[in-house]
Tab-separated table of N, CA, C and O in Angstrom:
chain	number	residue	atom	x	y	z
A	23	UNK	N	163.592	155.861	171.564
A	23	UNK	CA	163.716	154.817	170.573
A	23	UNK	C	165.021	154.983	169.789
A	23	UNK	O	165.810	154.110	169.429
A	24	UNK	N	165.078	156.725	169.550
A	24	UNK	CA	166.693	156.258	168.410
A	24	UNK	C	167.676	155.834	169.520
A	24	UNK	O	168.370	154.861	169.227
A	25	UNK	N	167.849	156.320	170.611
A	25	UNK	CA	169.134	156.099	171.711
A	25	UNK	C	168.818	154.601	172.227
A	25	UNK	O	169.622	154.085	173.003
A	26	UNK	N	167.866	154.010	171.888
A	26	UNK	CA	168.052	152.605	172.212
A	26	UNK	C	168.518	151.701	170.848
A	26	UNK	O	169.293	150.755	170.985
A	27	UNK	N	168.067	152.017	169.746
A	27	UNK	CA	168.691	151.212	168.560
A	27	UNK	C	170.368	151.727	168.345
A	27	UNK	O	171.126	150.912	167.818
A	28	UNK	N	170.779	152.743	168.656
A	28	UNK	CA	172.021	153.207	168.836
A	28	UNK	C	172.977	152.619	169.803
A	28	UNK	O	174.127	152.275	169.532
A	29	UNK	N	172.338	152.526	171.067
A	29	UNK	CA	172.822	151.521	171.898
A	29	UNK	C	172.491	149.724	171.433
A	29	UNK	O	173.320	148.847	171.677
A	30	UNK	N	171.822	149.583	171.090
A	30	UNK	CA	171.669	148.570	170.661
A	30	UNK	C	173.225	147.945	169.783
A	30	UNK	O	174.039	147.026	169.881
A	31	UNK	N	172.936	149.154	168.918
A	31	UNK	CA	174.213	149.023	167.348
A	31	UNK	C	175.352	148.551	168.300
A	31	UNK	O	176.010	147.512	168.253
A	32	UNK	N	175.412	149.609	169.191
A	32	UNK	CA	176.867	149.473	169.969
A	32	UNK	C	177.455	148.098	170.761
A	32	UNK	O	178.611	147.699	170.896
A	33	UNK	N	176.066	147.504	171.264
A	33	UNK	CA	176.458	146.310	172.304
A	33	UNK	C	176.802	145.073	170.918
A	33	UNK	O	177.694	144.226	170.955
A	34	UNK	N	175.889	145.276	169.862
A	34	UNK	CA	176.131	144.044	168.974
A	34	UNK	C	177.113	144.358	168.324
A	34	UNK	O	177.904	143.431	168.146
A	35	UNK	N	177.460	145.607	167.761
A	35	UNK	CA	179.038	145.541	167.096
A	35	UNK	C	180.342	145.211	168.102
A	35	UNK	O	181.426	144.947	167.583
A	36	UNK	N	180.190	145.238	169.613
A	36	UNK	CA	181.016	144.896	170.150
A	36	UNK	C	181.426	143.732	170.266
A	36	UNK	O	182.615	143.491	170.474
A	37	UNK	N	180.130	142.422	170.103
A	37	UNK	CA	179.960	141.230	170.276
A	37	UNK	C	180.754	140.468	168.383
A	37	UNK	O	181.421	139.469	168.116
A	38	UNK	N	180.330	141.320	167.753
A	38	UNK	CA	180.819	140.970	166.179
A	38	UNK	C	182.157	141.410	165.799
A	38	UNK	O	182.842	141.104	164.824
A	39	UNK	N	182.428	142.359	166.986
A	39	UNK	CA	184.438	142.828	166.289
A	39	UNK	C	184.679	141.441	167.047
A	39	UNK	O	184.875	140.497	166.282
A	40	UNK	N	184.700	141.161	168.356
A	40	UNK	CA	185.180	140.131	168.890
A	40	UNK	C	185.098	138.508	167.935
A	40	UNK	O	185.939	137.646	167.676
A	41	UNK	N	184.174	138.616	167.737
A	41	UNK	CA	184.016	137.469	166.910
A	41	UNK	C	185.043	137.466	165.592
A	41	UNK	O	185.764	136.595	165.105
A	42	UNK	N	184.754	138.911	165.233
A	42	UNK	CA	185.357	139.276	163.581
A	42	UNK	C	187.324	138.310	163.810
A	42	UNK	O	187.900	137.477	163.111
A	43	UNK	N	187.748	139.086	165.231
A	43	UNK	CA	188.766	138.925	165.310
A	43	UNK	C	189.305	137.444	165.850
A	43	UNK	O	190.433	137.002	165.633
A	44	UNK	N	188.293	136.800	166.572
A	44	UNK	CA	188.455	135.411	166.928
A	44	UNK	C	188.284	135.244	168.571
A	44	UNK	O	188.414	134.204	169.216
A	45	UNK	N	187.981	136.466	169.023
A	45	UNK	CA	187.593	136.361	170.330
A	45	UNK	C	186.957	136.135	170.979
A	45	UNK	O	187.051	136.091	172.206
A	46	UNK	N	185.654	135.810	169.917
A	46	UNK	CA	184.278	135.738	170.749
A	46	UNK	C	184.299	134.134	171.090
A	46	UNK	O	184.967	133.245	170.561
A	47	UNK	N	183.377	134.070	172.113
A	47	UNK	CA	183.424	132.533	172.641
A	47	UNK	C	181.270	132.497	171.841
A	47	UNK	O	180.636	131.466	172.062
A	48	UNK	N	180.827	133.224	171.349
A	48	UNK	CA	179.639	132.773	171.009
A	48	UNK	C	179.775	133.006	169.007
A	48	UNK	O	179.995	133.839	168.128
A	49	UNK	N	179.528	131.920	169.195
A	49	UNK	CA	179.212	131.607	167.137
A	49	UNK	C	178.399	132.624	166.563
A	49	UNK	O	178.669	133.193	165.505
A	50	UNK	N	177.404	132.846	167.268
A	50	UNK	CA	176.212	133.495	166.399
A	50	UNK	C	176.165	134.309	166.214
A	50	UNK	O	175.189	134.826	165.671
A	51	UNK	N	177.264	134.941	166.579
A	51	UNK	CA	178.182	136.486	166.643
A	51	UNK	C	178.015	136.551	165.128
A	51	UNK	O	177.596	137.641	164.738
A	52	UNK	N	178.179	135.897	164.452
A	52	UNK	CA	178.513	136.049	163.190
A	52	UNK	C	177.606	136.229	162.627
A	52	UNK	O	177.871	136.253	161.425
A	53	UNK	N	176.226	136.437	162.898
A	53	UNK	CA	175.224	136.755	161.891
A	53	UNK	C	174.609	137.947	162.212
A	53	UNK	O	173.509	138.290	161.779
A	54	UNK	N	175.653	138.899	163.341
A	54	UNK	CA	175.269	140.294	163.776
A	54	UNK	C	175.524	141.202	162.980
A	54	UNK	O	174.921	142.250	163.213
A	55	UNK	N	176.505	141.200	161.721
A	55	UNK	CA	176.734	142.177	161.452
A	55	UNK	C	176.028	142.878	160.544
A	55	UNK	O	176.451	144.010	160.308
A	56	UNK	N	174.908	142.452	159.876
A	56	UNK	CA	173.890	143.174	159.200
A	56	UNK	C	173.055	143.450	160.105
A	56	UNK	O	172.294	144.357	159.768
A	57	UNK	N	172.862	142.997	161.230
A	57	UNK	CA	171.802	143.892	162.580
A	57	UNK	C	172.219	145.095	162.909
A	57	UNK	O	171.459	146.058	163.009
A	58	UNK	N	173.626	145.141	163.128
A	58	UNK	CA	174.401	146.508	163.553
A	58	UNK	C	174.237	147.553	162.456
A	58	UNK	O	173.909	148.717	162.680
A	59	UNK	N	174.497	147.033	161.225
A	59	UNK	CA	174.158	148.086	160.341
A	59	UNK	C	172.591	148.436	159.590
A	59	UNK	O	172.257	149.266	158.745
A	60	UNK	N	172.050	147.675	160.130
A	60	UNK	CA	170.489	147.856	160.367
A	60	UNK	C	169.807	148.823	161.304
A	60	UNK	O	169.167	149.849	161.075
A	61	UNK	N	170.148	148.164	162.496
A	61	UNK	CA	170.110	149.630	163.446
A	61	UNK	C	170.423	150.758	164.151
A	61	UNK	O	169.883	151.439	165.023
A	62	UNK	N	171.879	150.771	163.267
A	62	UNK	CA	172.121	152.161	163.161
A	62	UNK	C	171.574	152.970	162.088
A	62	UNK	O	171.087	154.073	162.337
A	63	UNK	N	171.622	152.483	160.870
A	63	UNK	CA	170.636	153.177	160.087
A	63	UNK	C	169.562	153.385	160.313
A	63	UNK	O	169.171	154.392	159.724
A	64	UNK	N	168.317	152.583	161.328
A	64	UNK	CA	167.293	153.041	161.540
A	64	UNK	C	166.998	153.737	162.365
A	64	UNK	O	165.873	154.236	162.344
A	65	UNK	N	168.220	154.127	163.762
A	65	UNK	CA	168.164	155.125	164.578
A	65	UNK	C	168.359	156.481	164.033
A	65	UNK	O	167.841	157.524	164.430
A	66	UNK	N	169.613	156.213	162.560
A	66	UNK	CA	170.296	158.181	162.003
A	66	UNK	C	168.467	157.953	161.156
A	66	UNK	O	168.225	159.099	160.777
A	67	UNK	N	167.452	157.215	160.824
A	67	UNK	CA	166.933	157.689	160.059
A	67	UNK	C	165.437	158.197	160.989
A	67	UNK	O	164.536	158.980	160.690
A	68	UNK	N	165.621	157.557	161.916
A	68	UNK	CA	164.201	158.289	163.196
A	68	UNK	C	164.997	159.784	163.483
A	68	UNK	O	164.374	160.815	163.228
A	69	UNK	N	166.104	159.848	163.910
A	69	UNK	CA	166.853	160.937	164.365
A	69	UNK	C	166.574	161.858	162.923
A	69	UNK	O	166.356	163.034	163.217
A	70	UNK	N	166.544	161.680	161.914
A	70	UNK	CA	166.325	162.558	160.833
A	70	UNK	C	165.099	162.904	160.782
A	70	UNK	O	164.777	164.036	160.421
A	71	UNK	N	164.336	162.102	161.089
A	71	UNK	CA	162.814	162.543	160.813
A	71	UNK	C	161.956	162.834	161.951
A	71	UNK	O	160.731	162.937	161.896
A	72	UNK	N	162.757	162.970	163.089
A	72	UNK	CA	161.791	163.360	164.383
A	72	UNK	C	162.011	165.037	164.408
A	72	UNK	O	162.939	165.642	163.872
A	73	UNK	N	161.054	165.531	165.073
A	73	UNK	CA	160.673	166.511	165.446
A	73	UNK	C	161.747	167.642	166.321
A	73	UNK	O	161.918	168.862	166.320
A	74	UNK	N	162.186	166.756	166.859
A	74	UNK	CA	162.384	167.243	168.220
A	74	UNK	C	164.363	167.859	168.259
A	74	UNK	O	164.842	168.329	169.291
């Protein structure tokens, strides 16, 4: 679960720099960037509190 919200972070911040910068060909890019920093924080905060 954290290495999938981590990967997650990664594919949507890639989709939102593009956008950020004018590259993206999809609009809705633009309402990623509180997802990205959503789930990276919720992956460092499983990664903090797991066990393992």
């Amino acid at each position: 679960m954290i290495l999938a919200r981590f990967k997650m972070a990664i594919g949507l911040e890639g989709g939102y720099a593009r956008h950020v910068k004018g590259d993206g060909g999809n609009p809705k890019m633009a309402y990623y960037g509180d997802a990205v920093l959503q789930m990276a924080a919720q992956a460092a905060e499983l990664a903090a509190t797991t066990r393992l």
